[in-house]
Short mmCIF file of C-alpha atoms in Angstrom, two decimals:
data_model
loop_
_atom_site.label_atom_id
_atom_site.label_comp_id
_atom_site.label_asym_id
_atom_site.label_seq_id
_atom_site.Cartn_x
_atom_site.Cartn_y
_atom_site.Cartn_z
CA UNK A 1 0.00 0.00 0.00
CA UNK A 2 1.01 3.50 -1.09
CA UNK A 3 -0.23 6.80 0.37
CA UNK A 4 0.66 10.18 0.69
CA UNK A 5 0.49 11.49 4.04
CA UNK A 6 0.93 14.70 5.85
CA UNK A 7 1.34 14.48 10.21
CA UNK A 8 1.22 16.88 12.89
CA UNK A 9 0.94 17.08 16.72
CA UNK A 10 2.00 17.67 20.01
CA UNK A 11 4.14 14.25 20.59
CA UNK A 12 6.50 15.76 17.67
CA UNK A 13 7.44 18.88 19.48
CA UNK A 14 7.42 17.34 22.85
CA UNK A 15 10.66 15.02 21.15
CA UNK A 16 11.99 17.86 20.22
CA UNK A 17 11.62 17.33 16.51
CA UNK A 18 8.66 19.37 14.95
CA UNK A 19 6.80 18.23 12.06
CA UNK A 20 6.38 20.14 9.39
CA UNK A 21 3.79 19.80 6.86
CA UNK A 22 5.62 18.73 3.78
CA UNK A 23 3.35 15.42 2.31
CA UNK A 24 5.29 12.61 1.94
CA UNK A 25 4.92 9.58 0.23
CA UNK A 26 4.22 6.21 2.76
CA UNK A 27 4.82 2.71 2.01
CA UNK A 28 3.76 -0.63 3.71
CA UNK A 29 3.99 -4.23 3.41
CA UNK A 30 0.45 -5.66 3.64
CA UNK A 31 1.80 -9.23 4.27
CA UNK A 32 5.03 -8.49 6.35
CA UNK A 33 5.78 -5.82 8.79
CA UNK A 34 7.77 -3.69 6.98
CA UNK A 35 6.93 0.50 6.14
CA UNK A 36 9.39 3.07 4.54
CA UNK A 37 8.64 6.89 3.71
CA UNK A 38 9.98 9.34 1.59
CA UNK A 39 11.34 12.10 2.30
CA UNK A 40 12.85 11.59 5.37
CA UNK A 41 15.64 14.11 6.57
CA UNK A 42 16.41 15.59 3.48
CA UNK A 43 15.25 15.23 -0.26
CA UNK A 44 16.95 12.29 -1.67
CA UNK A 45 16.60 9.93 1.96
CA UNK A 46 13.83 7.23 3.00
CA UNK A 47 13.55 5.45 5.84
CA UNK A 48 13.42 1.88 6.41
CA UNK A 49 11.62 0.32 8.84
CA UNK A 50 11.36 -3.68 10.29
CA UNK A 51 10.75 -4.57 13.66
CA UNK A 52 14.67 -5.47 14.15
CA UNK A 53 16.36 -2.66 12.50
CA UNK A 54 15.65 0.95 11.48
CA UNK A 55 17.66 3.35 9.30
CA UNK A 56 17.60 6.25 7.07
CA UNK A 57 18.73 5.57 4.02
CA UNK A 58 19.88 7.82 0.20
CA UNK A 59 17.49 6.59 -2.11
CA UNK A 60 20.02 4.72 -3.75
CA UNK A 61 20.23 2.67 -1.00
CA UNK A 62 23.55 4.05 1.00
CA UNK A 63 22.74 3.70 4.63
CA UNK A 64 23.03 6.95 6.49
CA UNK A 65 22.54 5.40 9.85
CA UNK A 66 20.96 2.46 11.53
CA UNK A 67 19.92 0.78 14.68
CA UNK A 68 19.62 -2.62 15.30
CA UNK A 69 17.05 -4.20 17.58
CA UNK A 70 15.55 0.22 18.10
CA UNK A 71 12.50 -0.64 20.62
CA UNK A 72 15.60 -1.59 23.26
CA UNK A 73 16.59 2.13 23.01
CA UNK A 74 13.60 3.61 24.46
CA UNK A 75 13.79 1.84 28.02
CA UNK A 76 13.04 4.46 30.39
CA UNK A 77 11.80 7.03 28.08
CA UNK A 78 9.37 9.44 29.07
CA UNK A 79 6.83 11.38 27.33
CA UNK A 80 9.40 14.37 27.60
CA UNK A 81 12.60 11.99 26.71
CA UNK A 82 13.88 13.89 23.07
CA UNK A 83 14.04 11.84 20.06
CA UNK A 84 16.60 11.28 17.70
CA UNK A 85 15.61 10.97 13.65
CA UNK A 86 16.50 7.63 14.17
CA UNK A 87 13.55 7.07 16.97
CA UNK A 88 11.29 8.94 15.33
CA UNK A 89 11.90 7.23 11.32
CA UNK A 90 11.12 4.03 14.22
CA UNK A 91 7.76 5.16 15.58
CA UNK A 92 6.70 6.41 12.10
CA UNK A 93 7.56 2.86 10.62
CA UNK A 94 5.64 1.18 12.81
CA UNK A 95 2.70 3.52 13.80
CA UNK A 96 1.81 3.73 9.57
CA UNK A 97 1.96 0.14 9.36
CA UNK A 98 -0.49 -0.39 12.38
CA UNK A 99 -2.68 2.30 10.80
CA UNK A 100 -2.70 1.24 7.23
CA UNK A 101 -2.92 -2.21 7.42
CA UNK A 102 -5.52 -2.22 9.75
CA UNK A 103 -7.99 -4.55 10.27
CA UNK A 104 -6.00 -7.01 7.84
CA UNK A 105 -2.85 -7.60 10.03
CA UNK A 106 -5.64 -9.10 12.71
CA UNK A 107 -5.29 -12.16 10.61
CA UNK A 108 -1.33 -12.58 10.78
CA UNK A 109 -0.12 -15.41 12.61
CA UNK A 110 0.51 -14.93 16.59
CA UNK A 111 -2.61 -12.19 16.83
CA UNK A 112 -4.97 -12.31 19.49
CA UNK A 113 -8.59 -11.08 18.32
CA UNK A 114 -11.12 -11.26 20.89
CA UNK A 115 -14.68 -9.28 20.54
CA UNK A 116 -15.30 -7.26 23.96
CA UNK A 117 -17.97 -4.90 25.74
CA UNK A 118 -19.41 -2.55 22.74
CA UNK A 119 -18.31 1.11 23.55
CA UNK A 120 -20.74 3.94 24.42
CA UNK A 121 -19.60 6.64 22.59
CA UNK A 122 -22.72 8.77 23.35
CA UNK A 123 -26.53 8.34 23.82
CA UNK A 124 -27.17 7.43 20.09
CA UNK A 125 -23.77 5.71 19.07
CA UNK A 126 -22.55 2.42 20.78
CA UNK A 127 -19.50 0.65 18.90
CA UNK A 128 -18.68 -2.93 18.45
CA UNK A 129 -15.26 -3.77 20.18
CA UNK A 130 -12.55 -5.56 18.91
CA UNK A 131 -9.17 -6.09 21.10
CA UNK A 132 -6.09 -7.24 19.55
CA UNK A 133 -3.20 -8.78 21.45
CA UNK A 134 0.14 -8.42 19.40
CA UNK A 135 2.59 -10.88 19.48
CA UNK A 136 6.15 -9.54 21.05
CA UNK A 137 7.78 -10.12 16.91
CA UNK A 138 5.19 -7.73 15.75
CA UNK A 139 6.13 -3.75 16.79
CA UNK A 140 3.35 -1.58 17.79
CA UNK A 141 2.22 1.13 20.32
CA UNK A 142 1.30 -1.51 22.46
CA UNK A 143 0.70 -5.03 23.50
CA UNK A 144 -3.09 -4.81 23.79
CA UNK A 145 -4.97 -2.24 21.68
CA UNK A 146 -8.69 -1.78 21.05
CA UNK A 147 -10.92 -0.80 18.01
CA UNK A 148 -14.22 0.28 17.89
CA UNK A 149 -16.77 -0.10 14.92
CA UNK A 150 -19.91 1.43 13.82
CA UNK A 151 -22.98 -0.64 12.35
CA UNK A 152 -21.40 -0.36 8.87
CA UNK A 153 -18.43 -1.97 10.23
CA UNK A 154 -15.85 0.71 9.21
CA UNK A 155 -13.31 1.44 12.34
CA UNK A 156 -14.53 4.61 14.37
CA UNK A 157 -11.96 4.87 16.95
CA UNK A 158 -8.55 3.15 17.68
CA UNK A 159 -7.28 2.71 21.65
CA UNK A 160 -3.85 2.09 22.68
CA UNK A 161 -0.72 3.12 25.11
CA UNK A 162 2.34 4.81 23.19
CA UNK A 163 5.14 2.71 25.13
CA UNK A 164 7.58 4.37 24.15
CA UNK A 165 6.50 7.14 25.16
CA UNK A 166 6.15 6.93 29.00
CA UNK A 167 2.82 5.11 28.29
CA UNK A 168 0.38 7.81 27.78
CA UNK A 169 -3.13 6.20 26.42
CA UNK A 170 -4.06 7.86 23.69
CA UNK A 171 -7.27 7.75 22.00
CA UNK A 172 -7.31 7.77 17.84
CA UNK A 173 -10.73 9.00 15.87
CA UNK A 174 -10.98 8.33 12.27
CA UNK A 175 -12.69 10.34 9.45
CA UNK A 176 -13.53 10.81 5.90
CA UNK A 177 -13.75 7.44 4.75
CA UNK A 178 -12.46 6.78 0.99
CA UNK A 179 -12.33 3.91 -1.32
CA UNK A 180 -9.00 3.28 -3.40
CA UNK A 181 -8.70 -0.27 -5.22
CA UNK A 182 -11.92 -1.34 -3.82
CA UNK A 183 -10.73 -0.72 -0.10
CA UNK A 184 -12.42 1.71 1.90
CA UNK A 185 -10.22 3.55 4.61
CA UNK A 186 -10.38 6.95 6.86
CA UNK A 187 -8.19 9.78 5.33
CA UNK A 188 -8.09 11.76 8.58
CA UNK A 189 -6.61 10.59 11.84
CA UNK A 190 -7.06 12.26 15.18
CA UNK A 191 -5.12 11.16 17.75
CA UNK A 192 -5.43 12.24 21.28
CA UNK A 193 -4.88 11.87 25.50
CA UNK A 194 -7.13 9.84 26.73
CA UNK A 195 -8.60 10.59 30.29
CA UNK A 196 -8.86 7.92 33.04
CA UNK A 197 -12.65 7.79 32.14
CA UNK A 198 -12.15 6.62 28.29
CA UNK A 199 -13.05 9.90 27.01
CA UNK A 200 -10.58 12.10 24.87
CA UNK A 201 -9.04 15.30 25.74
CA UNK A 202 -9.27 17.57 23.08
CA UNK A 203 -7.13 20.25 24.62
CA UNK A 204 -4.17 17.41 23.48
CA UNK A 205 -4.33 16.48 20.13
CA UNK A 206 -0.70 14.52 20.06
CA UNK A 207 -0.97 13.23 16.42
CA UNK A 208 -2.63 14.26 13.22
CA UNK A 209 -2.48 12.04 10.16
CA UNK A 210 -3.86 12.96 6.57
CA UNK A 211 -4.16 10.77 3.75
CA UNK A 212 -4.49 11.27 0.17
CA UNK A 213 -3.41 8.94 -2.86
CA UNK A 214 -3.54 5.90 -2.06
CA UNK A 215 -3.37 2.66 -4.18
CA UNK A 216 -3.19 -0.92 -3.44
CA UNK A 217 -0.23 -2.52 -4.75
#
């Protein structure tokens, strides 16, 4: 899957590395974990993103720098811990691939899918409840994350703890559903704290994701 994206939000400047608006071009394995985007760092660079190794790379394929085995390098992080591009091409790689392969990767081998207690979202909405358990080779916000969908069965609302991150829940609404290659899919993600009582806090919107462009490969 290709798509063009453009990102925003507090977590960026709270690592120290604002995000500016450029769009760049996203791209994810739908059968393996693996994501890259373009540009990353400068023009002609990508990043390149497994579960066991990220890097920034020229598009030619000369590595500019790499980490093996990243997720170890965030013990003890904090929500205020900086980043490094190399952390941050790392939560990119995986957060996009959770996003955009969503619901399919609930189907991969080692996933946990369990239906629990539909979600009252207000007095006229209540959303079916999916949670996922991940298994520890798959790299994600976290462990256990939830989804919520409406009676049409498109995803409303997506649940998890950024680990690391200091393990601040955040709360992640969905919009503008489009249809590319037969596939529909939200073009506008919203992703923000979520209070002790389930609800969002608007005042902290720590992500914003925008989609356009996108094909299925």
């Amino acid at each position: 899957m290709t798509a063009t994206i453009v990102s925003d939000g507090e977590l960026f400047a709270a690592k120290g590395l604002p995000q500016d608006l450029q769009p760049r071009r996203m791209t994810v394995d739908t059968h393996k974990e693996h994501a890259s985007v373009r540009p990353f760092g400068a023009p002609e660079q990508r990043s390149d993103f497994t579960p066991d190794r990220i890097a920034i790379e020229r598009v030619d394929g000369t590595v500019v720098a790499e980490r093996s085995h990243p997720r170890a390098s965030f013990r003890g992080h904090t929500l205020e811990t900086p980043w490094d591009p190399l952390d941050r091409a790392y939560f990119n790689g995986y957060a996009l691939w959770t996003y955009l392969t969503t619901p399919f990767f609930a189907i991969m081998n080692g996933m946990g899918v369990e239906e629990a207690e539909p979600w009252n979202e207000s007095s006229t909405e209540r959303w079916r409840h999916l949670r996922v358990t991940f298994p520890d080779d798959i790299a994600s916000h976290s462990t256990v994350q939830d989804f919520y969908f409406g009676d049409d069965y498109l995803l409303r609302r997506h649940d998890y703890h950024v680990d690391i991150a200091g393990g601040f829940a955040a709360a992640q609404y969905v919009y503008d559903i489009d249809e590319a290659d037969g596939i529909k899919f939200p073009t506008r993600r919203r992703a923000y704290l979520r209070r002790s009582d389930g609800r969002p806090d608007h005042d902290h919107l720590m992500v914003s994701i925008d989609l356009r462009d996108v094909h299925y490969l």
